[in-house]
Short mmCIF file of C-alpha atoms and ligand atoms in Angstrom, two decimals:
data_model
loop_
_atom_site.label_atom_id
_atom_site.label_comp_id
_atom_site.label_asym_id
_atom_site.label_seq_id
_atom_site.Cartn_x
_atom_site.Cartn_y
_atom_site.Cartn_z
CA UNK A 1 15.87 -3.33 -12.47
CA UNK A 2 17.15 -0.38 -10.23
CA UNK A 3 14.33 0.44 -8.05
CA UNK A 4 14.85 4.05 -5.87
CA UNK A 5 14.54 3.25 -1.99
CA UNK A 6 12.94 5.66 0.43
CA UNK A 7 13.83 6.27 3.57
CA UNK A 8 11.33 5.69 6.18
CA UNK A 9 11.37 7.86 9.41
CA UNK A 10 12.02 4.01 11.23
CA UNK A 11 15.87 4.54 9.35
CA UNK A 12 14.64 1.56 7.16
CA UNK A 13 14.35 1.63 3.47
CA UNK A 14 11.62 0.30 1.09
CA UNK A 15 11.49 0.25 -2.30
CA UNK A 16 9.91 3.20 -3.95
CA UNK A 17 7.98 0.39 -6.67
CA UNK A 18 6.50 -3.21 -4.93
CA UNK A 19 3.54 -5.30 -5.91
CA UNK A 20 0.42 -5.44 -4.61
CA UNK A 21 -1.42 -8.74 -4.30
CA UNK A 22 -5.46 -7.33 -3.26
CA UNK A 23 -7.85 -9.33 -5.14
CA UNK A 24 -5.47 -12.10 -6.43
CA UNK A 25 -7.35 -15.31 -5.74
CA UNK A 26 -4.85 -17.14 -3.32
CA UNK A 27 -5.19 -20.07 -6.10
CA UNK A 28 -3.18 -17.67 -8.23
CA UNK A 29 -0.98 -15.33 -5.95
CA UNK A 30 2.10 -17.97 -6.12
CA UNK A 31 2.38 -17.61 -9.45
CA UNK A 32 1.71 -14.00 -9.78
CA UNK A 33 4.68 -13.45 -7.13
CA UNK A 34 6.68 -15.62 -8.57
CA UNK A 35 6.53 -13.54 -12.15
CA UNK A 36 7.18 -10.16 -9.68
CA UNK A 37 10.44 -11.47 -8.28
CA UNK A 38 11.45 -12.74 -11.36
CA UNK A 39 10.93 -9.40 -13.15
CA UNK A 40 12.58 -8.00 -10.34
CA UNK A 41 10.34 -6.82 -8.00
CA UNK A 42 11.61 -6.77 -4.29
CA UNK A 43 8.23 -5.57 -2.37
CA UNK A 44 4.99 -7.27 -1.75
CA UNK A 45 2.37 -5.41 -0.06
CA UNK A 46 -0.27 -7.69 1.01
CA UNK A 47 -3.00 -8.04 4.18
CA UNK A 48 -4.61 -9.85 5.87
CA UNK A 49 -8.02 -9.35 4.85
CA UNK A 50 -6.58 -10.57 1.33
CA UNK A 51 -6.66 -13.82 2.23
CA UNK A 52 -3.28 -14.65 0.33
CA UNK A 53 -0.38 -14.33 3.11
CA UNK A 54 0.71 -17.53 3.22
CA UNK A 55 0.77 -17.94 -0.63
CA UNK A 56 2.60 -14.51 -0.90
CA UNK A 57 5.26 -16.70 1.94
CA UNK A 58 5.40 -19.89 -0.29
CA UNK A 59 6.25 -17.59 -3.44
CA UNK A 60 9.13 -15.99 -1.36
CA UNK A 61 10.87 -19.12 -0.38
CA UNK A 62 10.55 -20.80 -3.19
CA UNK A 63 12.38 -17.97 -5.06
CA UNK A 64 15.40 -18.58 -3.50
CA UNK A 65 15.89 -14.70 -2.81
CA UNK A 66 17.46 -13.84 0.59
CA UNK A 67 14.68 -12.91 3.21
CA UNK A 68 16.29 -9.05 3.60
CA UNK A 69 16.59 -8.69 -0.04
CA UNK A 70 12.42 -8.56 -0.39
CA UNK A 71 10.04 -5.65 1.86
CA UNK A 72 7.44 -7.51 2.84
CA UNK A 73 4.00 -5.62 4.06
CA UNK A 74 0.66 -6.94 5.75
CA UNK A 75 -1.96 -5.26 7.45
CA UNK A 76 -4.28 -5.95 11.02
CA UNK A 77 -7.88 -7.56 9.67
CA UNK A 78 -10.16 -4.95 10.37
CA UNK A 79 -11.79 -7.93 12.60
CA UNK A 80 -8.71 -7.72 15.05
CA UNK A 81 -8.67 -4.72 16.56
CA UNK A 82 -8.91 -4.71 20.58
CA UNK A 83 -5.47 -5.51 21.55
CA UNK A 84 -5.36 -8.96 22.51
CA UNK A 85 -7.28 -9.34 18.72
CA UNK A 86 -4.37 -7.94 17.40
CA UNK A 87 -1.66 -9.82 19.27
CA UNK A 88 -3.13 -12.83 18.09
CA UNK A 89 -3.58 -11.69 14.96
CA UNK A 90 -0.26 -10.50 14.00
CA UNK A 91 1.18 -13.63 15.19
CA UNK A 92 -0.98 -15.70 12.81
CA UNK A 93 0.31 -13.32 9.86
CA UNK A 94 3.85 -13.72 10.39
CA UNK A 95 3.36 -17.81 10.42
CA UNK A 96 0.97 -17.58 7.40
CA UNK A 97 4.18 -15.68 5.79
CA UNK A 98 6.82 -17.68 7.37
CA UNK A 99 8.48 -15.14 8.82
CA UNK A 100 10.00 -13.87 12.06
CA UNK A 101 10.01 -10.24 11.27
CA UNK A 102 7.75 -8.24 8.86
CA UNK A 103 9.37 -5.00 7.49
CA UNK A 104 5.56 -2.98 8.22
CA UNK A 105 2.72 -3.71 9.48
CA UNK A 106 -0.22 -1.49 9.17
CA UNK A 107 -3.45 -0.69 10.50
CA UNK A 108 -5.51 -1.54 8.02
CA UNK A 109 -8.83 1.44 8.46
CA UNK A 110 -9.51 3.25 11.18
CA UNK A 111 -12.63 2.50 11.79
CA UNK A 112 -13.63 5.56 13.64
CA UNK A 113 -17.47 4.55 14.38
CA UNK A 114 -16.27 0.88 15.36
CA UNK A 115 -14.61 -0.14 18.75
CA UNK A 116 -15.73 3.03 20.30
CA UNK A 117 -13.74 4.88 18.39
CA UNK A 118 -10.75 3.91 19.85
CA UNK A 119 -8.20 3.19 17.00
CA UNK A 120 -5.63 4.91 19.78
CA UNK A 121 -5.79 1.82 21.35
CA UNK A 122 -4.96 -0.37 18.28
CA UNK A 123 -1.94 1.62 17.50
CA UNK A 124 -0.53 1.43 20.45
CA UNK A 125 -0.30 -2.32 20.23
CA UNK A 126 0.89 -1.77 17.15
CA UNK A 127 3.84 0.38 18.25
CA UNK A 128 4.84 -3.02 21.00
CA UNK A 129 5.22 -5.15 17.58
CA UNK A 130 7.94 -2.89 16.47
CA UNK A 131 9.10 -2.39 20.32
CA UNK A 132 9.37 -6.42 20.42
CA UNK A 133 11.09 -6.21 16.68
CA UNK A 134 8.74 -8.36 15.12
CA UNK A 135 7.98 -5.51 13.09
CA UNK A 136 11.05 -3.39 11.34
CA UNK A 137 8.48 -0.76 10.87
CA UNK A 138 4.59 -0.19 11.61
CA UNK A 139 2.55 2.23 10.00
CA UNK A 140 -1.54 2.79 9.01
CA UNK A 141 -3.61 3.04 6.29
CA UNK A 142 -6.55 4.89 4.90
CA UNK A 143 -5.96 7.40 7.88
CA UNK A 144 -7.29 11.44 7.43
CA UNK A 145 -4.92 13.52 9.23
CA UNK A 146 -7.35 14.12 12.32
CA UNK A 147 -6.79 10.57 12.73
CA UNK A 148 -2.93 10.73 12.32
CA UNK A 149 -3.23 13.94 14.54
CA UNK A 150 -5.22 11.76 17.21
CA UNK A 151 -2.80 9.07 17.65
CA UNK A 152 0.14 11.00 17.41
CA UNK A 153 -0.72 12.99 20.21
CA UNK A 154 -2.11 10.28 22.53
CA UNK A 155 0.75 7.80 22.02
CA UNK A 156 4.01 10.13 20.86
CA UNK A 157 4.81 7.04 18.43
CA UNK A 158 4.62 8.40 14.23
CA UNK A 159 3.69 5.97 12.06
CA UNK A 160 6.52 5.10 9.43
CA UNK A 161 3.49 5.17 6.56
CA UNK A 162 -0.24 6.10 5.54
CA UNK A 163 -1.36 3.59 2.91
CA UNK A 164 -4.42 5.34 1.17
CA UNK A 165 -5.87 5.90 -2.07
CA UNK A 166 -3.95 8.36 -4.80
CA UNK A 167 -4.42 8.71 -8.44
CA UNK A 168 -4.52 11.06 -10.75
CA UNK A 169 -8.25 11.59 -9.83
CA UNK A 170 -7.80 11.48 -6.52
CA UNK A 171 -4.80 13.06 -5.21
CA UNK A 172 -5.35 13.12 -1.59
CA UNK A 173 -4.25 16.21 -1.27
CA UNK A 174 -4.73 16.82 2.55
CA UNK A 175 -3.64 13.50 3.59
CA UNK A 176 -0.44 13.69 1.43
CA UNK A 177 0.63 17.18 2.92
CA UNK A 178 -0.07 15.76 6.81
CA UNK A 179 1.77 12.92 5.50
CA UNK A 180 4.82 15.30 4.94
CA UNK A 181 4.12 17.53 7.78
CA UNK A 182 4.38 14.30 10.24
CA UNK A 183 7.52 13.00 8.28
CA UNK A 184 5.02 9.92 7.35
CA UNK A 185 5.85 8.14 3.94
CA UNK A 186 2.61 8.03 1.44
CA UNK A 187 1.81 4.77 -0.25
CA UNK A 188 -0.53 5.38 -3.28
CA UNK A 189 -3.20 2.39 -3.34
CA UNK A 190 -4.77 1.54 -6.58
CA UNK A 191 -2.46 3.58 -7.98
CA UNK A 192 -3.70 3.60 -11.78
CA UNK A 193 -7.34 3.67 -9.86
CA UNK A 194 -8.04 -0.02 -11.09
CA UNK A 195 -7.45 1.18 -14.48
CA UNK A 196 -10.04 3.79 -14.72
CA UNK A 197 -7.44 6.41 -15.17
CA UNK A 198 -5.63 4.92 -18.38
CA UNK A 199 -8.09 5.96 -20.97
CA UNK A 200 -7.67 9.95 -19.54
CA UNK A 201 -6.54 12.08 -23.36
CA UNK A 202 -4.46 14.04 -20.66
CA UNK A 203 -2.43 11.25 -19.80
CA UNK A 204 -2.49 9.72 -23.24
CA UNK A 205 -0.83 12.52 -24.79
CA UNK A 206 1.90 12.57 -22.41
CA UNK A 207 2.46 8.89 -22.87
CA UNK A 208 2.49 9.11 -27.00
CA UNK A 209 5.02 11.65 -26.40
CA UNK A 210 7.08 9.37 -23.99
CA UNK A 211 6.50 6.00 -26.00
CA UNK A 212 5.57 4.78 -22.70
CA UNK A 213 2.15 3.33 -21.84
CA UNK A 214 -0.73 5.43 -20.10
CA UNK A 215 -0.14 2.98 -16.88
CA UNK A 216 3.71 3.53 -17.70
CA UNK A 217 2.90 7.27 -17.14
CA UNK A 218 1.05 7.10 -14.34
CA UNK A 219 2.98 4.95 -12.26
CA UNK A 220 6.11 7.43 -13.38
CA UNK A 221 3.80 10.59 -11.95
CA UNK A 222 3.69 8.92 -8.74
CA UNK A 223 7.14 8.18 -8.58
CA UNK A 224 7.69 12.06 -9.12
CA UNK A 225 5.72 13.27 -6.77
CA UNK A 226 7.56 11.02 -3.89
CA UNK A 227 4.81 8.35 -3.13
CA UNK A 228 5.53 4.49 -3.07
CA UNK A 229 3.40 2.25 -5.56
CA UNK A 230 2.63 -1.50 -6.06
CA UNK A 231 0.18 -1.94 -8.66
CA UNK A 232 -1.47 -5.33 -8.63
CA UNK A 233 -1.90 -7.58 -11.77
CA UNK A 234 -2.10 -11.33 -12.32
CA UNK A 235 -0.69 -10.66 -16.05
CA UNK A 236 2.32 -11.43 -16.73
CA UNK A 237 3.24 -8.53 -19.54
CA UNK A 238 1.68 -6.03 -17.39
CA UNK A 239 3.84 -6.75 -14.31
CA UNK A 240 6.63 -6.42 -16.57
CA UNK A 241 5.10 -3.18 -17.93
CA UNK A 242 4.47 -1.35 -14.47
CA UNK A 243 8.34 -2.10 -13.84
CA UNK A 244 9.43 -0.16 -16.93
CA UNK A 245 9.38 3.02 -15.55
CA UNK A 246 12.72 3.94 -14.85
CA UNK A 247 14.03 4.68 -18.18
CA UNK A 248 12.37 7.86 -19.11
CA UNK A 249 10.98 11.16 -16.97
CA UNK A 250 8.44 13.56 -17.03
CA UNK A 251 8.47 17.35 -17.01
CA UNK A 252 7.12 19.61 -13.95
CA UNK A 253 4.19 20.66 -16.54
CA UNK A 254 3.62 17.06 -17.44
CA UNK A 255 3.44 16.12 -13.79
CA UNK A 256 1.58 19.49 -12.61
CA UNK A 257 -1.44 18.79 -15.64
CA UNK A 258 -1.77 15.25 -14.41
CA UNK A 259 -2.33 15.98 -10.62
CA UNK A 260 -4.88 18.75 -12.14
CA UNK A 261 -6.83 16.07 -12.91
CA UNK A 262 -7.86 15.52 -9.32
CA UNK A 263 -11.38 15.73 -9.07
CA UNK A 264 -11.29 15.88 -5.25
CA UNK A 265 -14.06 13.10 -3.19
CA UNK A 266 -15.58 12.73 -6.30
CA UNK A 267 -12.54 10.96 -7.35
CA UNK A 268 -12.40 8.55 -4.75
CA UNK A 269 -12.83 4.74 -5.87
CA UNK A 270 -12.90 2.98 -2.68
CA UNK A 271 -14.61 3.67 0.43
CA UNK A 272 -14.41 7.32 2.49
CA UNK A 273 -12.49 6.07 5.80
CA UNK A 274 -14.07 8.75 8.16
CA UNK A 275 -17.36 6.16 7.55
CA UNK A 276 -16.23 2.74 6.27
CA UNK A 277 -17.28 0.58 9.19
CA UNK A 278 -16.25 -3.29 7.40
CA UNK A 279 -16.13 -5.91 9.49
CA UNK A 280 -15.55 -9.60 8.11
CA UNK A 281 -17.64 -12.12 9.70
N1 NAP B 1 -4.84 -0.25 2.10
C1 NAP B 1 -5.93 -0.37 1.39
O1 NAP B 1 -7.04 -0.16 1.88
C2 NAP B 1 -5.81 -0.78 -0.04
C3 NAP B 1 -6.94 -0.71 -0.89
C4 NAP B 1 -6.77 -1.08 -2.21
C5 NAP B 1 -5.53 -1.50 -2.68
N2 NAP B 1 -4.47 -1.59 -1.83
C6 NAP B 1 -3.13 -2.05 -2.28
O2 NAP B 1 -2.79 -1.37 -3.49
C7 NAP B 1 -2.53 -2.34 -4.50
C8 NAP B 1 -2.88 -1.79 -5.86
O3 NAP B 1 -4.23 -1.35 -5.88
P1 NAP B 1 -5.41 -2.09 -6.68
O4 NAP B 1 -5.08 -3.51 -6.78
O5 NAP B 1 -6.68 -1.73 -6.03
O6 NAP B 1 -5.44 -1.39 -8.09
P2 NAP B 1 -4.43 -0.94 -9.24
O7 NAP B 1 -3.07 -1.47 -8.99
O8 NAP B 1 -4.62 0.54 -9.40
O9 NAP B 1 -5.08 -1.64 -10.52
C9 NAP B 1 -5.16 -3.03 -10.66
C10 NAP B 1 -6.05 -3.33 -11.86
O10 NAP B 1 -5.49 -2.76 -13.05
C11 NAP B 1 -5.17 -3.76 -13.99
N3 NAP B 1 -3.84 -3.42 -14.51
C12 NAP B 1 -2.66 -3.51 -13.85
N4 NAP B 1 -1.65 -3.08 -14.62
C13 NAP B 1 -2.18 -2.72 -15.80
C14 NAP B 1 -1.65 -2.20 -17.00
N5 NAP B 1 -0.34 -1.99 -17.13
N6 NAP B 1 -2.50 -1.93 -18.03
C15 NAP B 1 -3.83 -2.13 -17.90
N7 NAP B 1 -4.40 -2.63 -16.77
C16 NAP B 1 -3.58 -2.92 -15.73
C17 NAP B 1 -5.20 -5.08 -13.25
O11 NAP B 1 -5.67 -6.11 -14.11
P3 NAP B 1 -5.09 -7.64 -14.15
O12 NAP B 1 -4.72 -8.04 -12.75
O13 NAP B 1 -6.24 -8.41 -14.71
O14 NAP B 1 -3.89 -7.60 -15.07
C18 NAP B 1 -6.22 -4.80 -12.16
O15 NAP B 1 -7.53 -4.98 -12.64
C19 NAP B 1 -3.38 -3.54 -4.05
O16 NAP B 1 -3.04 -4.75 -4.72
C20 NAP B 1 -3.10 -3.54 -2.57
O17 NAP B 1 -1.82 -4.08 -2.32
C21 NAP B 1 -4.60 -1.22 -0.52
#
């Protein structure tokens, strides 16, 4: 499996297709990282908050792979994030992964209307992980651009990627273009939209004429349109599936009447990160 790399604005690369582990019971995430790696998978984007680190860890050393052939992600527990939170924090994720460097670490929300507001703060702890080299790369997630403007700005350090939600019903338009302005990489979470997308006649009549699956397609779309993906799934012919995307293309009109689909905030699945406010107890 030849997987395209992008280059991150750290110099790094990452694998334009991983696997994302959110909602994998840690009882199964060994096994479901074992059957990525085996298909050929070589990035695992997981967090904290997940509660599956150190199984994502276990399934990395036992697959024998060498530790800089695999991009490994986590993200700061929304819990963790006054700076001495953090510090600890991140040092408890790279021993529940068994590592001694992560290739990113991200802030996980913002949280604008927690910790005064002060995500500035946060980030610039951040930055010292990859000033220390314990991160290759640090980046955020679920960030608008007035909050990439924000810490921009007040730190001068640019985030190597914004982790937020993109599908073909929500295309994130805004984000994605402050993304590019900033020279920020997007990753596309629940990038087939937990599977709410894969019944769409638009994107099923593109796939019939591809022989390729509607998640096949949709995966491929992203891919086009220069965004990194992991799709999660604990089956075994699906992981395979989401990895068969490099054998075929689609058009400009074929990727242009899939991104029409957008359907703006009404598409969003997950929470809207100018108010999501989470906090695990
Ligand atoms: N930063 C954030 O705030 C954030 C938020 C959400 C997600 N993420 C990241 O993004 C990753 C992917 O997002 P996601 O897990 O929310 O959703 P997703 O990848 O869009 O969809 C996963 C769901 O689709 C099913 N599925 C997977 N492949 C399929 C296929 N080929 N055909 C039919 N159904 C399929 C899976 O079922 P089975 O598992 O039962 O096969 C699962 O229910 C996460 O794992 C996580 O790493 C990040």
């Amino acid at each position: 499996m030849s997987v395209p790399t992008i280059t991150l604005n750290t110099g790094r690369t990452i694998p334009q297709l991983g696997f994302g582990v959110f909602q994998i019971d840690p009882a199964d995430t060994v096994a479901a990282v074992t059957t990525a790696l085996e298909i050929g998978y070589r990035h695992i984007d997981t967090a904290e908050m997940y509660g599956n680190e150190r199984e994502v860890g276990e399934a990395i050393r036992r697959s024998g792979i060498p530790r800089e052939e695999i991009f490994v992600t986590s993200k700061l527990n929304n819990g963790f994030h006054r700076p001495e939170d953090a510090e600890r924090e991140f040092a408890d994720t790279l021993d529940a992964l068994g590592l001694e460097q992560i290739d990113l670490f991200l802030i996980h929300w913002p949280l604008p209307t927690r910790y005064d507001g002060d995500f500035v703060a946060t980030w610039r702890t951040m930055a010292s992980f990859a000033d220390d080299g314990r991160a290759a790369s640090v980046g955020v997630s679920n960030f608008q651009p007035a909050h990439l403007a924000r810490i921009i700005d007040e730190t001068g350090v640019i985030p190597a990627v914004n982790q937020v939600e993109v599908h073909p019903y929500f295309g994130n338009e805004a984000v994605r273009a402050a993304d590019a302005a900033h020279g920020i990489a997007t990753e596309a979470w629940s990038p087939i939209a937990q599977g709410k997308v894969l019944g769409d006649p638009v994107i099923e009549e593109i796939a019939t004429a591809h022989g390729k699956s509607t998640a096949q397609v949709t995966l491929r779309w992203h891919l086009e349109r220069g965004d990194i993906v992991f799709p999660k799934s604990v089956t075994p012919d699906r992981i395979r599936e989401n990895a068969e995307i490099f054998d075929f293309s689609l058009t400009p009109d074929e990727v242009a009447a899939i991104s029409a689909l957008d359907r703006g905030e009404e598409g969003r699945t997950g929470p809207n990160p100018d108010e999501f406010d989470y906090v695990p107890r």
